[in-house]
Coordinates of C-alpha atoms in Angstrom, one line a residue:
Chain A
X1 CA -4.9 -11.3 -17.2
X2 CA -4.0 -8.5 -19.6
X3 CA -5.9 -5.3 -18.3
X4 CA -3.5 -2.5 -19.7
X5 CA -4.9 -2.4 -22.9
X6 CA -8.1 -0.6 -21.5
X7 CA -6.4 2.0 -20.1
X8 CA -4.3 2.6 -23.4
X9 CA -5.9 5.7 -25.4
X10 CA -6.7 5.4 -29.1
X11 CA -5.0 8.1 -31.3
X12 CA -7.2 11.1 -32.0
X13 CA -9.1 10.4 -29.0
X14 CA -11.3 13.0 -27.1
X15 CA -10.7 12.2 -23.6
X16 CA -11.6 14.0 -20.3
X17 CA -10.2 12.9 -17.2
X18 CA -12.9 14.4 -15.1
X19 CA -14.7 11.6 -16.9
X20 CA -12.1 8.9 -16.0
X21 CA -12.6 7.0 -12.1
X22 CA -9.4 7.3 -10.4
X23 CA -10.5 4.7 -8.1
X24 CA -12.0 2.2 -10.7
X25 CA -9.8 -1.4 -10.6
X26 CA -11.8 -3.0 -13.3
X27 CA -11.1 -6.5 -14.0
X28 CA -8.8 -7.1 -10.8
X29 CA -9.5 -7.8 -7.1
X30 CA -6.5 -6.4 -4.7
X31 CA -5.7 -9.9 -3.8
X32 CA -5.0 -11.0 -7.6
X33 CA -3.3 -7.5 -8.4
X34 CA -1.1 -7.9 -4.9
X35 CA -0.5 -11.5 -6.0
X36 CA 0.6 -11.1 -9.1
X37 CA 3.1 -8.5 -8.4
X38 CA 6.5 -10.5 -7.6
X39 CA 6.0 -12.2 -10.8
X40 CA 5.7 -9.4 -12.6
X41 CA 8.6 -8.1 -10.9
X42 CA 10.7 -11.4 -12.0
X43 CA 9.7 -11.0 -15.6
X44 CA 10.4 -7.5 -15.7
X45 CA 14.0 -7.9 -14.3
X46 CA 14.5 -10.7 -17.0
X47 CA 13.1 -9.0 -20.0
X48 CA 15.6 -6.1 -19.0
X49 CA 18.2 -7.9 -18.9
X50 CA 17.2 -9.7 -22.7
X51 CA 16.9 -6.0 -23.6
X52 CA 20.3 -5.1 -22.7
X53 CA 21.5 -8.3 -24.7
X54 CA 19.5 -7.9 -27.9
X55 CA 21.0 -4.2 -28.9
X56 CA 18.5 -3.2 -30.9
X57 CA 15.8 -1.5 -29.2
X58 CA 15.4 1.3 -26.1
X59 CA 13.1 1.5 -23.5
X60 CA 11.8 4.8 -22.4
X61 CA 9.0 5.1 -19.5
X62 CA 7.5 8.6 -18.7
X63 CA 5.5 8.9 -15.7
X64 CA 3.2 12.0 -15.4
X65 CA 0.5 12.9 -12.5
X66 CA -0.4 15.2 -9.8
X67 CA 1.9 15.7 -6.6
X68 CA 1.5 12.4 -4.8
X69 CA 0.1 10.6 -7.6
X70 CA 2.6 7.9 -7.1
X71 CA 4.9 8.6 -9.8
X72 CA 8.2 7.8 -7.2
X73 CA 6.3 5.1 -5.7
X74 CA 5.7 3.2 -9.2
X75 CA 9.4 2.7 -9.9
X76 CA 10.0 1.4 -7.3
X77 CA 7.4 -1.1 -7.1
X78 CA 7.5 -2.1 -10.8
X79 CA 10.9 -1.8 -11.3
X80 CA 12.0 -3.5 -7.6
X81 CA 13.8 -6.9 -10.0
X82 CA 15.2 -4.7 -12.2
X83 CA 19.1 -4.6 -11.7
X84 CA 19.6 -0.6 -11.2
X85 CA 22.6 -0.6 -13.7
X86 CA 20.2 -1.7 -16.1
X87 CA 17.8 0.7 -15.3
X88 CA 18.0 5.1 -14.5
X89 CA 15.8 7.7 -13.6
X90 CA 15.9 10.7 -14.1
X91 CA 13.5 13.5 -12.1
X92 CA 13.0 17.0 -14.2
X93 CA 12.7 20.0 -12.1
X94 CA 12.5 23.5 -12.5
X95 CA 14.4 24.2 -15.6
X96 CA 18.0 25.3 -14.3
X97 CA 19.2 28.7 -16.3
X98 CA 21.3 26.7 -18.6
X99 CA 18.4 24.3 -19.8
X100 CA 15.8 26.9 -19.8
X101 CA 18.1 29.0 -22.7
X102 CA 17.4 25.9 -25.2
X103 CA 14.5 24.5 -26.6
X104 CA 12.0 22.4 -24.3
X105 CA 13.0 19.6 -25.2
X106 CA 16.9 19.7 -25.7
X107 CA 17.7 19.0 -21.7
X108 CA 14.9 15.4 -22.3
X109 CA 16.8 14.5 -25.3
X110 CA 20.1 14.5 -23.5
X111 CA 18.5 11.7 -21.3
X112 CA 17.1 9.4 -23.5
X113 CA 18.4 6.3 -23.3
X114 CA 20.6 4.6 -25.7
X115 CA 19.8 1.3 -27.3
X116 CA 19.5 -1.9 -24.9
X117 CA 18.7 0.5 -22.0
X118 CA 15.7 1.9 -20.2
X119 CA 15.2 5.3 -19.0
X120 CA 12.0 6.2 -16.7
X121 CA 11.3 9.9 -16.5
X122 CA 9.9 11.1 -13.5
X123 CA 8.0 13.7 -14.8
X124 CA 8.9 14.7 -18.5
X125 CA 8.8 17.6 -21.7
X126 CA 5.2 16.9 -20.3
X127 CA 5.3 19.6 -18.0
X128 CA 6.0 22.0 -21.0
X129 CA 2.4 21.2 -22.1
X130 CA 1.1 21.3 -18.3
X131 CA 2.4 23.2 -15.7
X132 CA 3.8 25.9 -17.8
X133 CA 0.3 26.2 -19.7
X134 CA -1.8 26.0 -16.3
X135 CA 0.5 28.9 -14.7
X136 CA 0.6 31.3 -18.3
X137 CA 4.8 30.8 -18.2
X138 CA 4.8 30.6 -21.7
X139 CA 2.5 32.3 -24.4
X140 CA -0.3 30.3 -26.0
X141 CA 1.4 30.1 -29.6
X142 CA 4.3 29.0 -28.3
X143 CA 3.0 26.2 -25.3
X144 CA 0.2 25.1 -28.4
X145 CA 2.6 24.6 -31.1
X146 CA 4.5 22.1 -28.5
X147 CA 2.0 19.4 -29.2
X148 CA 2.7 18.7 -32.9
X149 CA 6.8 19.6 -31.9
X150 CA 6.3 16.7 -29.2
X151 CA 4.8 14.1 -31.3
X152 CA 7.5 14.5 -34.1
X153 CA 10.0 13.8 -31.6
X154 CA 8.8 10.9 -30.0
X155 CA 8.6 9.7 -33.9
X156 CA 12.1 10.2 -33.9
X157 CA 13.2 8.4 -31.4
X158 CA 10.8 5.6 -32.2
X159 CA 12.3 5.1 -36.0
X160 CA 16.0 4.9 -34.0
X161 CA 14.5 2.2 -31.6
X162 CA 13.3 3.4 -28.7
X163 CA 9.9 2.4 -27.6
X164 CA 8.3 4.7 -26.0
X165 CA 5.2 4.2 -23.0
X166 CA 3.7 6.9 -21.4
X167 CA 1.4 6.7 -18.2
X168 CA -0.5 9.4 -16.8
X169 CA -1.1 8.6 -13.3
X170 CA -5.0 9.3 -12.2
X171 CA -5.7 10.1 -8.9
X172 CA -8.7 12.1 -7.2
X173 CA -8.5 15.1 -5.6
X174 CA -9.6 13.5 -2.3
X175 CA -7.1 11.0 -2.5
X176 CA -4.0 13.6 -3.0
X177 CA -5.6 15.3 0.0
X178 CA -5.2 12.1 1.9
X179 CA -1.3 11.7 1.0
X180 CA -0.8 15.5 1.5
X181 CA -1.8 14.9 4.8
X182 CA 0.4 11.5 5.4
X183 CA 3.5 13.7 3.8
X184 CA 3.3 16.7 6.0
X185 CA 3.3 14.1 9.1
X186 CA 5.8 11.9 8.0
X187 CA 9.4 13.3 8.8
X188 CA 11.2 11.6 6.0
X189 CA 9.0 13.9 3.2
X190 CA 8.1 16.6 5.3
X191 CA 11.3 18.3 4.8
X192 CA 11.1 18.4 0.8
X193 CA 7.8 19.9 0.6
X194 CA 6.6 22.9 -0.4
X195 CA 3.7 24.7 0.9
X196 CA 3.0 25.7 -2.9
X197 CA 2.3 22.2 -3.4
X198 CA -1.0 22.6 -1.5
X199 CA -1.8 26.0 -3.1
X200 CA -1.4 24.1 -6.3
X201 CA -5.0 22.7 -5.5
X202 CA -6.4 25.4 -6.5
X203 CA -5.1 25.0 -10.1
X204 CA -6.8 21.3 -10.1
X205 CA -9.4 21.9 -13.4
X206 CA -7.2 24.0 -15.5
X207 CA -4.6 20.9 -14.7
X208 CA -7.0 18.5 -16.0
X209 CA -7.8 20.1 -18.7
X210 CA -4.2 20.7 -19.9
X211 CA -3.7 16.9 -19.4
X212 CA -6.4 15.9 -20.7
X213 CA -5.3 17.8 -23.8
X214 CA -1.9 16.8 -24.1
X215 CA -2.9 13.3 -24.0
X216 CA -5.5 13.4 -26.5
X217 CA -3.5 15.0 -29.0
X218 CA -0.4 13.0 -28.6
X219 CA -1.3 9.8 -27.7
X220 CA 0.2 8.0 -30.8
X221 CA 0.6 4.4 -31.9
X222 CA 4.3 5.0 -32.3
X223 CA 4.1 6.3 -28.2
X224 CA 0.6 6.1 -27.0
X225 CA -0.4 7.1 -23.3
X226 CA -2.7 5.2 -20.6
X227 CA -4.5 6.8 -18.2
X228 CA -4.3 4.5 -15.3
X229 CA -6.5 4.8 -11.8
X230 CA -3.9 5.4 -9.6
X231 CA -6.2 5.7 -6.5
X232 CA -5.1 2.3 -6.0
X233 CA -1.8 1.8 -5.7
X234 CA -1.6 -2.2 -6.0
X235 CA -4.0 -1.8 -8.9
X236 CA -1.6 1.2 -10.5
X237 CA 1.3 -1.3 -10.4
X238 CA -0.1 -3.9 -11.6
X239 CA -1.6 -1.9 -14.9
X240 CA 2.3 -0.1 -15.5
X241 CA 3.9 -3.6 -15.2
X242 CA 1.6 -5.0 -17.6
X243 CA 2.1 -2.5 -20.0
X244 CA 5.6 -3.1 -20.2
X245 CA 6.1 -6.7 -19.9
X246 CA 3.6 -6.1 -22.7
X247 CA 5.3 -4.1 -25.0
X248 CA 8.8 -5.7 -24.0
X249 CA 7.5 -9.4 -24.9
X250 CA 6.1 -7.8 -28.3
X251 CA 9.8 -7.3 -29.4
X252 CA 11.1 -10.7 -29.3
X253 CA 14.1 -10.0 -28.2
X254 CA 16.7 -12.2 -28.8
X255 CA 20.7 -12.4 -27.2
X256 CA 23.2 -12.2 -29.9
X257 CA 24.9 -15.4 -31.0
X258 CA 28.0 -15.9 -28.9
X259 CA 31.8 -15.5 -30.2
X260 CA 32.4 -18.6 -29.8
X261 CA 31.2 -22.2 -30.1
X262 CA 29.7 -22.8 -26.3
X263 CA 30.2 -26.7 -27.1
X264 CA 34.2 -26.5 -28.2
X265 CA 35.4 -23.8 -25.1
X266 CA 37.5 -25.6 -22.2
X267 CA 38.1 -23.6 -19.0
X268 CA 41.4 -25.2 -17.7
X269 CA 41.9 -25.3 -14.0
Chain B
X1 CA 24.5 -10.8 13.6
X2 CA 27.2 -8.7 12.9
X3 CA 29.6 -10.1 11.2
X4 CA 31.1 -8.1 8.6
X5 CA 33.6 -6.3 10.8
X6 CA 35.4 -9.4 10.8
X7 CA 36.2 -9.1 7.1
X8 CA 37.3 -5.2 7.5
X9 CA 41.3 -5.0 6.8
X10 CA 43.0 -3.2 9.3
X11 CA 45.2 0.0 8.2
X12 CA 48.6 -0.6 7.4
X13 CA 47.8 -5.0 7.5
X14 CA 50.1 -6.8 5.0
X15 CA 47.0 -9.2 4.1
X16 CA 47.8 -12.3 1.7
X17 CA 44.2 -13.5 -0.5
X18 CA 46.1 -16.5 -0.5
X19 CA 46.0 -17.3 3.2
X20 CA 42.3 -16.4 2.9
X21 CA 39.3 -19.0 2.7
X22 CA 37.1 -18.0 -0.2
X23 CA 34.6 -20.3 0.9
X24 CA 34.6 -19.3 4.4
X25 CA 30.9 -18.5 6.1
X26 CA 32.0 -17.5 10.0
X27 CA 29.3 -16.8 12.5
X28 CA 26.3 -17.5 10.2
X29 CA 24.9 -20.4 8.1
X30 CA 23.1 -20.4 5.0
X31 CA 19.3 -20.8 6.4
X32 CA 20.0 -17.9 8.9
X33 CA 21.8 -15.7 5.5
X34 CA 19.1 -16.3 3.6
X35 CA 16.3 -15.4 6.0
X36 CA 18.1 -12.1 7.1
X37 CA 18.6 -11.0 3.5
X38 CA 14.9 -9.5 2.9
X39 CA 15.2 -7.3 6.0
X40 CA 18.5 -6.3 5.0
X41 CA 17.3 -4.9 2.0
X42 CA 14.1 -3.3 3.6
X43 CA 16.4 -1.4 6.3
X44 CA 19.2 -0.3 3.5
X45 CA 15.9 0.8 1.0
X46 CA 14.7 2.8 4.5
X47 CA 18.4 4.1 5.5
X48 CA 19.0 5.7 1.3
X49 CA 16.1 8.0 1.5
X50 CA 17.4 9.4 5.2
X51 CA 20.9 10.2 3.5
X52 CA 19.0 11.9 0.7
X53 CA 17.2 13.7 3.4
X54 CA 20.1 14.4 6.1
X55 CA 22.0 16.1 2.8
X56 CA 25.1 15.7 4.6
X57 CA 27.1 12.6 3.4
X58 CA 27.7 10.8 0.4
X59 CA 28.1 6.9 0.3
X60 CA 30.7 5.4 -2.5
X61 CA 30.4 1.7 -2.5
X62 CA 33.4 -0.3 -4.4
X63 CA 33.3 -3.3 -6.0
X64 CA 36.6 -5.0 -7.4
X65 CA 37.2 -9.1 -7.8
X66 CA 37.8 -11.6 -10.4
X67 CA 35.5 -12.5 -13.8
X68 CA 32.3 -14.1 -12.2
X69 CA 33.0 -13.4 -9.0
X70 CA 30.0 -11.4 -8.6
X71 CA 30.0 -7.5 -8.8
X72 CA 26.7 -7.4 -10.8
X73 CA 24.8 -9.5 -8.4
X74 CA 25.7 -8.4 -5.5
X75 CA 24.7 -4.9 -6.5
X76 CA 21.1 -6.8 -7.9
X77 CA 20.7 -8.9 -4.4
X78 CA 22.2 -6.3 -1.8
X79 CA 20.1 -2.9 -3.6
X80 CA 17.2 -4.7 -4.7
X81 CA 15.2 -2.5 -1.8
X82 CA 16.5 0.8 -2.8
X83 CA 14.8 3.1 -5.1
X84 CA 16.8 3.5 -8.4
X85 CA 16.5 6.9 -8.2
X86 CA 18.4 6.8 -5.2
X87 CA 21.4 5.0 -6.5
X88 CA 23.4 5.4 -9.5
X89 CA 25.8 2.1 -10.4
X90 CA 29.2 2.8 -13.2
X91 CA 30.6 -0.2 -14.2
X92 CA 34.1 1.0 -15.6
X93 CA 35.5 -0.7 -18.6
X94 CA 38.6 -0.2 -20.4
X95 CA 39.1 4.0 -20.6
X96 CA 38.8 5.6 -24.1
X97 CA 40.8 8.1 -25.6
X98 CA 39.3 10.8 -23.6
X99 CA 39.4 9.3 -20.3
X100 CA 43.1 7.8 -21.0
X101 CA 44.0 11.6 -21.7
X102 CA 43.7 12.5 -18.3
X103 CA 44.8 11.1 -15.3
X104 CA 43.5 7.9 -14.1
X105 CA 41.7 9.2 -10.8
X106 CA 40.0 12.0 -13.6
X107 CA 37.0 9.3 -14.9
X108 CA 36.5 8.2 -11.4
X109 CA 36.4 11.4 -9.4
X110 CA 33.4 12.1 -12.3
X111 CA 31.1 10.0 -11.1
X112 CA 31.6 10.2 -7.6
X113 CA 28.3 10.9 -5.8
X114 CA 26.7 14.0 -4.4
X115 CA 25.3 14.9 -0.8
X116 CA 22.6 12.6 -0.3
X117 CA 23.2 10.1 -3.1
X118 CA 24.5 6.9 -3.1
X119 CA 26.8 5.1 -5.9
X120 CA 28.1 1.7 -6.5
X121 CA 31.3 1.6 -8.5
X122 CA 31.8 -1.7 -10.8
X123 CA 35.3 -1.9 -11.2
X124 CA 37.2 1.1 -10.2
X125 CA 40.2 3.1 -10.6
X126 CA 41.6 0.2 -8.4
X127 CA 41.9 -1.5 -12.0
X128 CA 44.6 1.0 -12.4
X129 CA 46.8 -0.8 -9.9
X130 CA 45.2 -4.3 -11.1
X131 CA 44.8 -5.2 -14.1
X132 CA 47.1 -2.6 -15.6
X133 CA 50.0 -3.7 -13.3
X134 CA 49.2 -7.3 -14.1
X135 CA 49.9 -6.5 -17.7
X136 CA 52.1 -3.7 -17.7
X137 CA 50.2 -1.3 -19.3
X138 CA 52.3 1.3 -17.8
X139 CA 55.7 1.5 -15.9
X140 CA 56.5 0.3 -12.5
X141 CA 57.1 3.8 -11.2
X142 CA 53.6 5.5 -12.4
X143 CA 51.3 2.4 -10.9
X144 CA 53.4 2.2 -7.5
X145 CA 53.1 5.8 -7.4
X146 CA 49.0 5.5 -6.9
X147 CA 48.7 3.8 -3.9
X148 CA 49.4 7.0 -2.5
X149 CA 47.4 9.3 -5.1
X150 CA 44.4 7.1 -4.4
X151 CA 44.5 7.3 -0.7
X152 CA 45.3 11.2 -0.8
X153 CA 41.9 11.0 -3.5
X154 CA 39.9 9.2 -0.8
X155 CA 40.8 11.4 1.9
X156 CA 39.6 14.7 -0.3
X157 CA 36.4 12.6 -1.0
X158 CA 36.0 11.6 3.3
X159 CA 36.5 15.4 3.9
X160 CA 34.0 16.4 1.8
X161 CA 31.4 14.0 3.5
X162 CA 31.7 10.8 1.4
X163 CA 31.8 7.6 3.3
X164 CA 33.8 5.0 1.4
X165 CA 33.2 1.4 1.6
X166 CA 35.4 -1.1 -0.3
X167 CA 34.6 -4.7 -1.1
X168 CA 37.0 -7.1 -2.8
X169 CA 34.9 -10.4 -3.6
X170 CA 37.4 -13.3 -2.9
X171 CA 36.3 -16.2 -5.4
X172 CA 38.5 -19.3 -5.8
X173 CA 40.1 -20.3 -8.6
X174 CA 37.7 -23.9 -9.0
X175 CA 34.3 -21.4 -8.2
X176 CA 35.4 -19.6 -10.5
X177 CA 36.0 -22.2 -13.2
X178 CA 32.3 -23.4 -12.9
X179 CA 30.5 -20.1 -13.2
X180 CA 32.3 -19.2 -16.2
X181 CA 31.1 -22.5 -17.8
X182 CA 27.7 -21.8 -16.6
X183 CA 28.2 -18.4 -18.6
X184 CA 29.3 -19.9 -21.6
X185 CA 26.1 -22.1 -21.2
X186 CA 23.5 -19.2 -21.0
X187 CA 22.9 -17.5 -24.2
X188 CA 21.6 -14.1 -21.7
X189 CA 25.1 -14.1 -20.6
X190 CA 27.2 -15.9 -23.8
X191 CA 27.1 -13.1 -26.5
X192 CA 29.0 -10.9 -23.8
X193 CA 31.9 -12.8 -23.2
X194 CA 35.3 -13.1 -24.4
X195 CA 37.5 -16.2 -24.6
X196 CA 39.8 -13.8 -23.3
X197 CA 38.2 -13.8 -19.6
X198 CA 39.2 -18.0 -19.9
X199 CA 42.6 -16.4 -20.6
X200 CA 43.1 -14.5 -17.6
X201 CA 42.8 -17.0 -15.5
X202 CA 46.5 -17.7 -16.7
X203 CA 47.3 -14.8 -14.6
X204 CA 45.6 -15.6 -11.4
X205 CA 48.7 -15.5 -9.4
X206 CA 49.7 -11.8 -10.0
X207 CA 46.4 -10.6 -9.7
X208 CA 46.1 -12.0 -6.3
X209 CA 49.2 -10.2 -5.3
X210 CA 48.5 -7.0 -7.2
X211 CA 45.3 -7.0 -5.1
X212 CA 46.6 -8.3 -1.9
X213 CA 49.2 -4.9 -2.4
X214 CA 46.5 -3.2 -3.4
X215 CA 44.5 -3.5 0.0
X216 CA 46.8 -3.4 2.2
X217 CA 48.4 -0.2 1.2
X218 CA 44.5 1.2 1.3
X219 CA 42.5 0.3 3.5
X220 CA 42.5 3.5 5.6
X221 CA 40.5 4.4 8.4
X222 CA 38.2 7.2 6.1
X223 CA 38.2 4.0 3.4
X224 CA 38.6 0.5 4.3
X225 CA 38.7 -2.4 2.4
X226 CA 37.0 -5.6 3.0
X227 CA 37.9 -8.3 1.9
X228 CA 34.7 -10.8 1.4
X229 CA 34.4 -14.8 1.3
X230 CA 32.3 -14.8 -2.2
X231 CA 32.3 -18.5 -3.1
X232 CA 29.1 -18.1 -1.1
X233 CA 26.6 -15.8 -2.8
X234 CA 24.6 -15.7 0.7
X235 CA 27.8 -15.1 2.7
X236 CA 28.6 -12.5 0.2
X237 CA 25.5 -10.3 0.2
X238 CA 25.1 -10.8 4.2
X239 CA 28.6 -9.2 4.7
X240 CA 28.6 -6.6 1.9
X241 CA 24.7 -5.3 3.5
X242 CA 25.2 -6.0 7.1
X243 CA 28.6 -2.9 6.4
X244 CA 27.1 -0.6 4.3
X245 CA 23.5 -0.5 6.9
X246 CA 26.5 -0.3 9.8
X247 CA 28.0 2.7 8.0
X248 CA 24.6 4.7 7.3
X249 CA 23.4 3.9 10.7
X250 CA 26.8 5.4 12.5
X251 CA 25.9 8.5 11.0
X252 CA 23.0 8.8 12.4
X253 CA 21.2 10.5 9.8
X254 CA 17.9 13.0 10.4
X255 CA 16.1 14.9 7.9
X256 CA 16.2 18.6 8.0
X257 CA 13.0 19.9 10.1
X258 CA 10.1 20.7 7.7
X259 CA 9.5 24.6 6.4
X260 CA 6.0 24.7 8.6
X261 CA 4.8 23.4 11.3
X262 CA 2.9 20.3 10.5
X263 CA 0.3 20.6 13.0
X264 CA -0.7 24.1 11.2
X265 CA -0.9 23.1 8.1
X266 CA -4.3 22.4 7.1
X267 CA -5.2 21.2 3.1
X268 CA -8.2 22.6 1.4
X269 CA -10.7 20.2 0.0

């Protein structure tokens, strides 16, 4: 069952996401996705861990979406076998004063993660391209030229090793509702939101339509994007873990020979 | 089922590893550690996002034993509920030339964590009265002088709302022997060793009274040491979860009321 690859989108693609069903599960029931999670999970962990071991390549996971799209929820859910030292995360915010008097993309490349490790962004130099185009913080020529600026250094980190997946998590205005409504009830994530996060609503087309620009122009083969219905959550798991058990088990990684002859070492008492 | 206060060193205890069973499994047997483990993790995953919330402690969690005795699982069985984002593991290796520049509590006190934020220390600057007493790396009068630097460290760290838990993981010297040959037998775990580790074992003796110094003169009431029965791996994760959930449940953490009032808040379709 490999479903990810329909979600994956070519290079030079055209794509809307108004035209995209955030609730579609195509080729999965919720009992075979729900099922085939904690093996998934197992492989995961393992293929980590051959990472780590093999030296030669990075892994680095950005997760992009609306608020409550499920970006927090994903890592933990994929990445639940994953030993955490093999493993960080790291959440962009509001640009702090220092980051914000560099480049866009100086305070990311200070995060990527060095070879044998993987590094999941929650949220990413995506925003740059998003939130900062939907809400004018930058001019056009400057927020447009990001595009070409982005894909030449995602082919930079690819050529040092670092693979690179990027998932754009789809989920329907309705839906978001829904969760905005579970947050503000639930005492453990009322206190972190904002009431701008519901006025951000409002912004919902132009938000599309800057995503659905950003991942058209730089979906690449060297670091493509999928666009995965995330309406769903078991279903939104199960694609993201796929993906990268995918692209993992395409390296054939391999541990390095040992210093020693395994056969000839004695451990005396 | 609590049994980990058992394993808590008292302040000012003159404790021996010697005299102490590192196979021992009081008050619980395997079937029952096994079974609790699951809800363990569930309650520690649940009891992380409240400290982020609450904003008003920090949890350090340290882990110090033998090769093999388990530092990297036990972070991979006891956190394998907790969101990665919420947890930041160090694994300290031999210092470089920056970080042996400074003082030895200098590295450490960088990695401490924040208000809200829990982290797991591999190895710690209890190496500094360990391994680098065991081999007289530096003089007699500069390592016995940090038994008293470290707890003056951990008191500054308690004041500023860090709670510190301490977990040596007591392995026997024959336990020991076999999972180092399983190592050596694992090509995921072979390229990373050194024949040296075998070596060490020459020096089991003065480790186990560097350490057995080493606790007693530190486990304080803001930062007590445990010594844990580790030939086990069930014992071992029971007792190193069942103290940390104790801890975060004593301080009774709540998350900060929300900026609205929930039942006024209404979300726009």
């Amino acid at each position: 069952m490999n479903l990810h690859s329909r979600h994956q989108i070519a290079p030079d693609s055209d794509v809307r996401l108004d035209d995209l069903d955030p609730g579609a599960t195509p080729g999965a029931t919720r009992e075979e996705g729900e099922q085939a999670l904690p093996d998934l999970n197992e492989k995961l962990g393992r293929l980590v861990q051959e990472l780590w071991a093999d030296q030669r390549f990075a892994l680095l996971v950005v997760l992009q979406g609306m608020d409550a799209s499920g970006k927090d929820g994903t890592v933990r859910k994929v990445f639940s076998g994953v030993n955490p030292l093999g493993c960080r995360v790291f959440s962009f915010k509001r640009p702090t004063p220092e980051e914000s008097g560099h480049d866009f993309l100086w305070r990311v490349h200070a995060r990527c993660p060095r070879r044998g490790e993987v590094v999941v962004f929650n949220r990413s130099h995506y925003e740059d391209v998003g939130i900062v185009r939907v809400h004018d913080l930058v001019p056009r020529k400057v927020w447009s030229a990001r595009f070409e600026q982005i894909n030449d250094f995602e082919k930079l980190l690819h050529a040092s090793g670092t693979r690179i997946l990027k998932f754009f998590l789809h989920i329907s205005r309705a839906e978001q509702k829904q969760r905005l409504l579970e947050r503000i009830h639930d005492p453990l994530k009322a206190w972190k939101m904002e009431l701008g996060d519901i006025e951000e609503r409002a912004h919902w087309p132009a938000y599309m339509k800057a995503y659905s620009e950003a991942i058209s122009r730089c979906s690449t083969r060297h670091a493509p994007w999928y666009i995965v219905p995330a309406d769903k959550k078991w279903y939104r798991n199960l694609i993201v873990a796929q993906a990268i058990i995918h692209e993992l088990q395409s390296l054939q990684l391999r541990p390095p020979p040992p210093h020693f002859d395994p056969a000839a070492v004695r451990v005396p008492d």
